[in-house]
Amino acid sequence: MASKDSIVALSSGRLPAGIAVIRISGPQTRFVVETIAGSIKDRFTNLRTIRAPDGATIDHGLVLFFPGPGSFTGEDVAEFQVHGSRAVAAKMLETITGFEGVRHAEPGEFTRRAFLNGRLDLVETEALADLVSAETEAQRRFAVRNAEGAQSELYSEWRRRLIHARAMIEAEIDFADEEDVPGSVSDAVWSDVAAMIDDIERHIEGFKAAEIIRDGFEVVILGAPNAGKSSLFNALARREAAIVTDEPGTTRDLLEVVMDLNGLKVRIVDTAGLRDAAGKVESIGIERARAKADVADLVLLLEDMANPAPVSGAPAGAPLLRIGTKSDIADAGGGAYDLVISSKEGTGLARLLHEIGTRAAAAVGEAGDVLPSRMRHVELLQEAMDFLRAALSGHSQELRAEELRLAAERLGRIVGAVDVEDLLDVIFSQFCIGK
């Protein structure tokens, strides 16, 4: 798709910095580059004096030009690598947008043009957004794998199989008496459809692992007042993130800290102490604590070994580690705990972190698995699976062929092959300007 205007943006990080990268894409790109930097060699790094149209020097920097369609956006693209001061970047943007037909880019507009010009499909576009925002090694690996097309290849292959299956069924309907149409293909087609339903169902089950990679493995600290929850929270955060006192009910809301354990994002949540005799405000905090624990990936149920206080209503379904605290002033007793720690002295914390990391890694599973990375993928996959089940159980070959078409259409929507215009604004709004 040819664009009528060109777009420009600062594509590097916050200024001031060592280098600022100014990116421009569109039909005016070559004219802008040759006007302010002179003649350059395509796809080579060119050191140039960059001048305003009136001849005044803006800066000395590197210029790269990538002619379309062999560029990121599929259009002519150029990058100026200049000194990273706010003044230089501002002057560069002012100069470039001064050319007719050149304007500031909107968030995600470079990537949007890449999608519209067929350089990326929709799943690869979403993976690129994940890569830009990746904070951990697991997130980076997951995003890179999807950006390289692992997800797209899987969904496109399923879609191709369905298109072929539909063609075979329709051929059997229309040309059953023709010699060049093979004998009944129904058995082979419906056997493949049944296998595909199983494959999609297993794939959908992997969404939980994808959520953990992207959003983090959530660990909720639970226990009675003064069980040492906030002390453990601070010890894990390595800072005074929560107020610690001897007064019950000090923590009344949810506090969260994010950690990187062996390349995985882990969210530690401190909660209000669980007790029955609580005031109105504290009771709200307790309810929030219980609700958070119910959906946690792991609950750390703490008990003060020096002054044990049983907790009623601990989550029954959530994975649980029973932690005995304050081992510096108390014995472990009868050994009713999975781990014993002292937040004050640091005893047992390394073992606790190892256990959390091990459980987080187990929840994610094999790093090489292809997983659905968005809820919209799951929803469309579920719809496709419903259509396939309807096709499998149907009686009329014509209606069963239509169910196959609808299933293939849902798979096409995932990668952006059909009818996705309504999704584009939502997806590309996630990107920063310059990407």
Short mmCIF file of C-alpha atoms in Angstrom, two decimals:
data_model
loop_
_atom_site.label_atom_id
_atom_site.label_comp_id
_atom_site.label_asym_id
_atom_site.label_seq_id
_atom_site.Cartn_x
_atom_site.Cartn_y
_atom_site.Cartn_z
CA MET A 1 0.00 0.00 0.00
CA ALA A 2 1.60 3.25 -1.14
CA SER A 3 1.48 6.12 1.37
CA LYS A 4 0.98 9.66 0.18
CA ASP A 5 2.89 11.24 3.04
CA SER A 6 6.13 10.54 4.84
CA ILE A 7 6.50 10.16 8.61
CA VAL A 8 9.39 10.98 10.93
CA ALA A 9 10.10 10.35 14.60
CA LEU A 10 12.79 10.01 17.21
CA SER A 11 13.20 6.23 17.37
CA SER A 12 15.83 5.95 20.09
CA GLY A 13 15.50 6.32 23.86
CA ARG A 14 15.01 9.21 26.22
CA LEU A 15 17.21 12.24 25.70
CA PRO A 16 19.86 13.30 26.45
CA ALA A 17 21.77 10.25 25.28
CA GLY A 18 24.96 9.38 23.45
CA ILE A 19 23.14 9.02 20.14
CA ALA A 20 19.70 9.98 18.87
CA VAL A 21 18.21 8.00 15.99
CA ILE A 22 15.78 9.90 13.76
CA ARG A 23 13.77 7.64 11.43
CA ILE A 24 11.84 8.69 8.32
CA SER A 25 9.68 6.56 6.02
CA GLY A 26 7.68 7.35 2.89
CA PRO A 27 7.89 8.74 -0.64
CA GLN A 28 9.74 11.94 0.37
CA THR A 29 12.52 10.09 2.18
CA ARG A 30 15.20 10.14 -0.53
CA PHE A 31 14.55 13.80 -1.34
CA VAL A 32 14.85 14.77 2.33
CA VAL A 33 18.07 12.78 2.77
CA GLU A 34 19.77 14.17 -0.34
CA THR A 35 18.69 17.71 0.52
CA ILE A 36 20.08 17.81 4.06
CA ALA A 37 22.89 15.20 3.82
CA GLY A 38 23.86 15.07 0.15
CA SER A 39 24.24 12.01 -2.05
CA ILE A 40 24.55 8.71 -0.13
CA LYS A 41 25.10 5.06 -0.95
CA ASP A 42 22.08 2.80 -0.36
CA ARG A 43 22.35 0.30 2.50
CA PHE A 44 25.72 1.66 3.63
CA THR A 45 26.63 3.76 6.65
CA ASN A 46 27.45 7.25 5.39
CA LEU A 47 29.21 9.87 7.54
CA ARG A 48 27.80 13.25 6.56
CA THR A 49 27.46 16.85 7.62
CA ILE A 50 23.73 17.39 8.05
CA ARG A 51 22.55 20.85 7.05
CA ALA A 52 19.27 22.72 7.11
CA PRO A 53 17.88 23.84 3.73
CA ASP A 54 19.42 27.29 4.33
CA GLY A 55 22.89 25.70 4.57
CA ALA A 56 23.33 26.00 8.33
CA THR A 57 25.02 22.98 9.93
CA ILE A 58 22.77 21.00 12.27
CA ASP A 59 25.21 18.23 13.22
CA HIS A 60 27.67 15.66 11.93
CA GLY A 61 26.32 12.12 11.95
CA LEU A 62 25.68 8.82 10.22
CA VAL A 63 23.01 8.40 7.55
CA LEU A 64 21.55 5.10 6.33
CA PHE A 65 19.10 4.73 3.46
CA PHE A 66 17.04 1.59 2.72
CA PRO A 67 15.06 1.73 -0.54
CA GLY A 68 11.63 0.10 -0.54
CA PRO A 69 10.29 -2.49 -0.71
CA GLY A 70 13.33 -4.06 0.95
CA SER A 71 12.99 -2.08 4.18
CA PHE A 72 11.23 -2.45 7.52
CA THR A 73 8.12 -0.58 6.39
CA GLY A 74 8.25 -1.64 2.74
CA GLU A 75 8.77 2.04 1.78
CA ASP A 76 11.92 4.11 1.41
CA VAL A 77 13.35 4.40 4.93
CA ALA A 78 16.26 6.41 6.28
CA GLU A 79 17.87 6.80 9.69
CA PHE A 80 19.97 9.70 10.95
CA GLN A 81 22.26 8.86 13.86
CA VAL A 82 23.17 12.20 15.44
CA HIS A 83 24.37 13.43 18.82
CA GLY A 84 21.73 12.75 21.42
CA SER A 85 21.01 16.18 22.82
CA ARG A 86 17.49 17.52 23.01
CA ALA A 87 18.48 20.53 20.93
CA VAL A 88 19.94 18.45 18.07
CA ALA A 89 16.96 16.08 17.99
CA ALA A 90 14.48 18.95 18.08
CA LYS A 91 16.26 20.76 15.24
CA MET A 92 16.40 17.59 13.15
CA LEU A 93 12.66 16.97 13.59
CA GLU A 94 11.84 20.61 12.91
CA THR A 95 13.92 20.57 9.73
CA ILE A 96 12.54 17.30 8.38
CA THR A 97 8.89 18.11 9.08
CA GLY A 98 9.50 21.41 7.29
CA PHE A 99 9.53 19.50 3.99
CA GLU A 100 6.22 19.28 2.19
CA GLY A 101 4.51 15.94 2.67
CA VAL A 102 6.43 15.03 5.85
CA ARG A 103 4.76 14.89 9.28
CA HIS A 104 5.38 13.51 12.75
CA ALA A 105 4.59 9.81 13.11
CA GLU A 106 1.81 8.53 15.31
CA PRO A 107 2.42 5.73 17.87
CA GLY A 108 3.20 2.48 16.08
CA GLU A 109 2.85 4.00 12.62
CA PHE A 110 6.12 2.62 11.24
CA THR A 111 5.09 -0.91 12.23
CA ARG A 112 1.57 -0.32 10.96
CA ARG A 113 2.98 0.54 7.54
CA ALA A 114 5.10 -2.62 7.68
CA PHE A 115 1.92 -4.64 8.28
CA LEU A 116 -0.10 -2.88 5.59
CA ASN A 117 2.75 -3.36 3.09
CA GLY A 118 2.97 -7.08 3.84
CA ARG A 119 6.33 -6.97 5.64
CA LEU A 120 4.79 -8.40 8.83
CA ASP A 121 1.59 -10.24 9.63
CA LEU A 122 -0.55 -9.36 12.64
CA VAL A 123 0.92 -11.98 14.98
CA GLU A 124 4.48 -10.90 14.12
CA THR A 125 3.42 -7.30 14.73
CA GLU A 126 2.13 -8.15 18.20
CA ALA A 127 5.33 -10.09 18.89
CA LEU A 128 7.35 -7.00 17.93
CA ALA A 129 5.39 -4.99 20.51
CA ASP A 130 6.24 -7.67 23.09
CA LEU A 131 9.91 -7.52 22.12
CA VAL A 132 10.03 -3.74 22.55
CA SER A 133 8.52 -4.04 26.04
CA ALA A 134 10.43 -7.19 27.12
CA GLU A 135 11.92 -6.95 30.61
CA THR A 136 13.22 -10.49 31.17
CA GLU A 137 15.14 -13.07 29.18
CA ALA A 138 12.08 -15.35 28.95
CA GLN A 139 10.00 -12.49 27.55
CA ARG A 140 12.73 -11.70 25.02
CA ARG A 141 13.01 -15.32 23.84
CA PHE A 142 9.24 -15.67 23.61
CA ALA A 143 8.86 -12.45 21.64
CA VAL A 144 11.76 -13.22 19.28
CA ARG A 145 10.41 -16.68 18.50
CA ASN A 146 7.01 -15.25 17.61
CA ALA A 147 8.49 -12.29 15.73
CA GLU A 148 10.38 -14.80 13.59
CA GLY A 149 7.05 -16.35 12.59
CA ALA A 150 6.68 -19.48 14.77
CA GLN A 151 3.08 -18.64 15.73
CA SER A 152 2.16 -17.40 12.26
CA GLU A 153 3.51 -20.56 10.66
CA LEU A 154 1.42 -22.75 12.95
CA TYR A 155 -1.84 -20.85 12.38
CA SER A 156 -1.24 -20.53 8.64
CA GLU A 157 -0.56 -24.25 8.36
CA TRP A 158 -3.83 -25.07 10.15
CA ARG A 159 -5.65 -22.67 7.83
CA ARG A 160 -4.09 -24.27 4.73
CA ARG A 161 -5.19 -27.70 5.94
CA LEU A 162 -8.75 -26.47 6.41
CA ILE A 163 -8.85 -24.81 2.99
CA HIS A 164 -7.63 -28.08 1.46
CA ALA A 165 -10.18 -30.09 3.46
CA ARG A 166 -13.00 -27.82 2.33
CA ALA A 167 -11.85 -28.10 -1.30
CA MET A 168 -11.90 -31.90 -1.06
CA ILE A 169 -15.38 -31.98 0.46
CA GLU A 170 -16.76 -29.57 -2.14
CA ALA A 171 -15.11 -31.55 -4.92
CA GLU A 172 -16.78 -34.69 -3.62
CA ILE A 173 -20.14 -32.87 -3.55
CA ASP A 174 -19.88 -31.36 -7.02
CA PHE A 175 -17.97 -33.97 -8.97
CA ALA A 176 -18.70 -37.26 -7.27
CA ASP A 177 -19.23 -38.96 -10.66
CA GLU A 178 -16.03 -37.68 -12.27
CA GLU A 179 -13.17 -40.16 -12.65
CA ASP A 180 -10.40 -37.69 -11.76
CA VAL A 181 -11.94 -36.98 -8.37
CA PRO A 182 -10.66 -39.57 -5.90
CA GLY A 183 -13.09 -41.91 -4.23
CA SER A 184 -14.59 -40.88 -0.95
CA VAL A 185 -12.24 -38.45 0.74
CA SER A 186 -14.50 -37.88 3.72
CA ASP A 187 -12.77 -40.34 6.03
CA ALA A 188 -9.34 -38.76 5.51
CA VAL A 189 -10.70 -35.21 5.77
CA TRP A 190 -12.67 -35.72 8.94
CA SER A 191 -9.84 -37.69 10.55
CA ASP A 192 -7.55 -34.71 9.93
CA VAL A 193 -10.17 -32.30 11.32
CA ALA A 194 -10.47 -34.38 14.50
CA ALA A 195 -6.69 -34.36 14.92
CA MET A 196 -6.64 -30.59 14.39
CA ILE A 197 -9.24 -30.08 17.12
CA ASP A 198 -6.95 -31.93 19.55
CA ASP A 199 -3.97 -29.86 18.42
CA ILE A 200 -5.81 -26.55 18.87
CA GLU A 201 -7.13 -27.60 22.27
CA ARG A 202 -3.63 -28.41 23.50
CA HIS A 203 -2.36 -25.14 22.05
CA ILE A 204 -5.01 -23.12 23.90
CA GLU A 205 -4.01 -24.80 27.16
CA GLY A 206 -0.60 -23.18 26.74
CA PHE A 207 -2.04 -19.69 27.13
CA LYS A 208 -1.54 -19.81 30.90
CA ALA A 209 2.19 -20.31 30.39
CA ALA A 210 2.26 -17.43 27.91
CA GLU A 211 0.47 -15.20 30.44
CA ILE A 212 3.10 -16.04 33.06
CA ILE A 213 5.92 -15.20 30.63
CA ARG A 214 4.35 -11.86 29.67
CA ASP A 215 2.70 -10.77 32.94
CA GLY A 216 4.73 -12.63 35.52
CA PHE A 217 4.46 -15.56 37.94
CA GLU A 218 2.37 -14.20 40.81
CA VAL A 219 3.38 -15.08 44.37
CA VAL A 220 1.06 -13.93 47.18
CA ILE A 221 2.33 -13.70 50.77
CA LEU A 222 -0.44 -14.66 53.18
CA GLY A 223 -0.62 -15.07 56.95
CA ALA A 224 -1.87 -13.77 60.25
CA PRO A 225 -0.93 -10.26 61.49
CA ASN A 226 2.74 -10.05 62.55
CA ALA A 227 3.59 -13.34 60.84
CA GLY A 228 6.50 -11.60 59.12
CA LYS A 229 4.86 -10.98 55.75
CA SER A 230 6.07 -7.41 55.24
CA SER A 231 9.52 -8.29 56.58
CA LEU A 232 9.81 -11.07 53.99
CA PHE A 233 8.43 -8.75 51.31
CA ASN A 234 11.09 -6.13 52.12
CA ALA A 235 13.83 -8.77 52.23
CA LEU A 236 12.88 -10.03 48.78
CA ALA A 237 12.52 -6.49 47.42
CA ARG A 238 15.84 -5.53 49.06
CA ARG A 239 14.36 -2.24 50.17
CA GLU A 240 11.81 -0.87 52.65
CA ALA A 241 8.83 -1.31 50.35
CA ALA A 242 6.37 -2.07 53.15
CA ILE A 243 5.98 -0.58 56.64
CA VAL A 244 6.95 -3.04 59.37
CA THR A 245 5.65 -2.58 62.95
CA ASP A 246 4.47 -4.75 65.84
CA GLU A 247 0.98 -3.31 65.53
CA PRO A 248 -1.49 -5.71 63.86
CA GLY A 249 -3.19 -4.43 60.73
CA THR A 250 -0.35 -2.18 59.53
CA THR A 251 -0.61 -3.50 55.97
CA ARG A 252 -4.10 -2.80 54.64
CA ASP A 253 -3.69 -2.87 50.88
CA LEU A 254 -1.87 -4.96 48.31
CA LEU A 255 1.79 -4.10 47.72
CA GLU A 256 3.71 -5.53 44.79
CA VAL A 257 7.33 -5.82 43.74
CA VAL A 258 8.61 -7.33 40.47
CA MET A 259 11.65 -9.60 40.39
CA ASP A 260 13.66 -11.33 37.68
CA LEU A 261 14.35 -14.95 38.70
CA ASN A 262 16.44 -16.91 36.22
CA GLY A 263 15.10 -14.81 33.36
CA LEU A 264 11.44 -15.09 34.42
CA LYS A 265 9.28 -12.23 35.65
CA VAL A 266 7.98 -12.88 39.18
CA ARG A 267 5.52 -10.61 41.01
CA ILE A 268 5.61 -10.77 44.81
CA VAL A 269 2.46 -9.43 46.52
CA ASP A 270 2.26 -8.46 50.20
CA THR A 271 -1.19 -8.58 51.78
CA ALA A 272 -3.10 -7.61 54.89
CA GLY A 273 -2.87 -9.96 57.87
CA LEU A 274 -5.75 -12.44 58.07
CA ARG A 275 -7.79 -12.24 61.27
CA ASP A 276 -11.44 -12.17 62.31
CA ALA A 277 -11.51 -9.16 64.67
CA ALA A 278 -10.71 -6.45 62.14
CA GLY A 279 -12.03 -2.95 61.56
CA LYS A 280 -13.96 -1.89 58.47
CA VAL A 281 -10.96 -0.65 56.47
CA GLU A 282 -8.76 -3.56 57.50
CA SER A 283 -11.54 -6.01 56.56
CA ILE A 284 -11.52 -4.62 53.02
CA GLY A 285 -7.78 -5.30 52.86
CA ILE A 286 -8.31 -8.85 54.13
CA GLU A 287 -10.95 -9.54 51.48
CA ARG A 288 -8.57 -8.26 48.81
CA ALA A 289 -5.85 -10.52 50.20
CA ARG A 290 -8.08 -13.60 50.01
CA ALA A 291 -9.26 -12.73 46.49
CA LYS A 292 -5.66 -12.25 45.32
CA ALA A 293 -4.58 -15.54 46.86
CA ASP A 294 -7.39 -17.41 45.10
CA VAL A 295 -5.94 -16.55 41.67
CA ALA A 296 -2.25 -16.65 42.59
CA ASP A 297 0.25 -18.95 40.91
CA LEU A 298 1.79 -19.65 44.33
CA VAL A 299 0.80 -18.74 47.90
CA LEU A 300 3.36 -18.40 50.68
CA LEU A 301 1.44 -19.08 53.91
CA LEU A 302 3.55 -17.62 56.70
CA GLU A 303 3.40 -18.51 60.38
CA ASP A 304 5.35 -16.92 63.22
CA MET A 305 7.07 -19.89 64.87
CA ALA A 306 7.61 -17.87 68.05
CA ASN A 307 3.91 -17.07 68.36
CA PRO A 308 1.89 -19.35 66.05
CA ALA A 309 -1.51 -18.06 65.01
CA PRO A 310 -3.63 -20.36 62.85
CA VAL A 311 -5.19 -18.85 59.73
CA SER A 312 -8.67 -19.88 58.67
CA GLY A 313 -9.87 -19.82 55.10
CA ALA A 314 -6.51 -20.35 53.38
CA PRO A 315 -7.03 -20.89 49.64
CA ALA A 316 -7.70 -24.55 48.97
CA GLY A 317 -6.97 -24.65 45.25
CA ALA A 318 -3.84 -22.50 44.94
CA PRO A 319 -0.37 -24.09 45.13
CA LEU A 320 0.84 -23.51 48.69
CA LEU A 321 4.14 -23.33 50.55
CA ARG A 322 3.92 -23.29 54.34
CA ILE A 323 6.68 -21.03 55.66
CA GLY A 324 7.83 -20.87 59.27
CA THR A 325 9.22 -17.39 60.05
CA LYS A 326 11.51 -15.80 62.65
CA SER A 327 13.84 -18.79 62.91
CA ASP A 328 16.35 -16.46 64.58
CA ILE A 329 14.22 -16.44 67.75
CA ALA A 330 12.23 -19.71 67.48
CA ASP A 331 12.66 -23.38 66.65
CA ALA A 332 10.93 -25.06 63.75
CA GLY A 333 8.87 -27.14 66.14
CA GLY A 334 7.37 -30.30 64.77
CA GLY A 335 8.49 -29.68 61.24
CA ALA A 336 5.08 -28.72 59.90
CA TYR A 337 6.63 -26.27 57.42
CA ASP A 338 7.91 -26.66 53.89
CA LEU A 339 10.56 -24.00 54.55
CA VAL A 340 11.88 -22.15 57.58
CA ILE A 341 13.24 -18.61 57.22
CA SER A 342 14.49 -15.56 59.06
CA SER A 343 13.93 -12.36 57.12
CA LYS A 344 16.04 -10.48 59.64
CA GLU A 345 19.13 -12.67 59.20
CA GLY A 346 18.42 -13.86 55.65
CA THR A 347 18.30 -17.51 56.65
CA GLY A 348 16.42 -19.68 54.17
CA LEU A 349 15.75 -16.87 51.68
CA ALA A 350 18.04 -18.29 49.01
CA ARG A 351 16.27 -21.64 49.25
CA LEU A 352 12.88 -19.89 49.09
CA LEU A 353 13.87 -17.95 45.98
CA HIS A 354 15.17 -21.16 44.40
CA GLU A 355 11.84 -22.87 45.09
CA ILE A 356 9.87 -19.95 43.63
CA GLY A 357 12.10 -19.91 40.55
CA THR A 358 11.73 -23.67 40.08
CA ARG A 359 7.94 -23.47 40.29
CA ALA A 360 7.83 -20.50 37.91
CA ALA A 361 9.96 -22.38 35.38
CA ALA A 362 7.72 -25.45 35.69
CA ALA A 363 4.62 -23.30 35.12
CA VAL A 364 6.12 -21.88 31.92
CA GLY A 365 7.19 -25.28 30.59
CA GLU A 366 9.44 -25.81 27.60
CA ALA A 367 10.83 -22.56 26.16
CA GLY A 368 10.53 -23.94 22.64
CA ASP A 369 6.76 -24.43 22.77
CA VAL A 370 4.64 -22.31 20.42
CA LEU A 371 2.03 -20.63 22.65
CA PRO A 372 -0.90 -18.28 21.99
CA SER A 373 0.35 -14.87 23.14
CA ARG A 374 -2.90 -12.86 23.19
CA MET A 375 -6.41 -13.40 24.52
CA ARG A 376 -7.74 -12.51 21.06
CA HIS A 377 -5.80 -15.50 19.69
CA VAL A 378 -7.42 -17.77 22.26
CA GLU A 379 -10.91 -16.44 21.52
CA LEU A 380 -10.52 -16.91 17.76
CA LEU A 381 -8.97 -20.34 18.22
CA GLN A 382 -11.88 -21.34 20.44
CA GLU A 383 -14.35 -20.14 17.80
CA ALA A 384 -12.45 -22.07 15.12
CA MET A 385 -12.54 -25.19 17.27
CA ASP A 386 -16.30 -24.81 17.81
CA PHE A 387 -16.85 -24.62 14.05
CA LEU A 388 -14.67 -27.68 13.53
CA ARG A 389 -16.66 -29.65 16.10
CA ALA A 390 -19.87 -28.61 14.37
CA ALA A 391 -18.41 -29.74 11.04
CA LEU A 392 -17.36 -33.06 12.53
CA SER A 393 -20.80 -33.81 13.94
CA GLY A 394 -22.84 -32.46 11.00
CA HIS A 395 -24.78 -34.48 8.45
CA SER A 396 -25.10 -32.27 5.38
CA GLN A 397 -21.83 -32.10 3.44
CA GLU A 398 -22.69 -28.57 2.26
CA LEU A 399 -23.16 -27.30 5.80
CA ARG A 400 -20.06 -29.11 7.01
CA ALA A 401 -18.03 -27.44 4.25
CA GLU A 402 -19.37 -24.07 5.40
CA GLU A 403 -18.27 -24.82 8.98
CA LEU A 404 -14.77 -25.51 7.64
CA ARG A 405 -14.81 -22.16 5.84
CA LEU A 406 -15.79 -20.32 9.02
CA ALA A 407 -13.07 -22.08 11.01
CA ALA A 408 -10.45 -21.15 8.40
CA GLU A 409 -11.72 -17.56 8.45
CA ARG A 410 -11.15 -17.36 12.22
CA LEU A 411 -7.58 -18.59 11.81
CA GLY A 412 -7.07 -16.02 9.07
CA ARG A 413 -8.19 -13.25 11.43
CA ILE A 414 -5.43 -14.18 13.88
CA VAL A 415 -2.63 -13.52 11.40
CA GLY A 416 -4.44 -10.63 9.70
CA ALA A 417 -5.19 -12.40 6.45
CA VAL A 418 -8.88 -11.39 6.55
CA ASP A 419 -11.07 -8.66 8.06
CA VAL A 420 -8.95 -7.12 10.82
CA GLU A 421 -9.39 -3.40 10.19
CA ASP A 422 -11.27 -2.96 13.46
CA LEU A 423 -8.29 -4.32 15.42
CA LEU A 424 -5.53 -2.16 14.00
CA ASP A 425 -6.00 0.99 16.09
CA VAL A 426 -6.02 -1.08 19.28
CA ILE A 427 -2.93 -3.08 18.38
CA PHE A 428 -0.75 -0.25 17.14
CA SER A 429 -1.65 2.05 20.03
CA GLN A 430 0.53 -0.23 22.17
CA PHE A 431 3.67 0.91 20.34
CA CYS A 432 5.82 3.90 21.20
CA ILE A 433 6.25 6.73 18.70
CA GLY A 434 9.15 5.93 16.39
CA LYS A 435 8.30 2.23 16.15
#
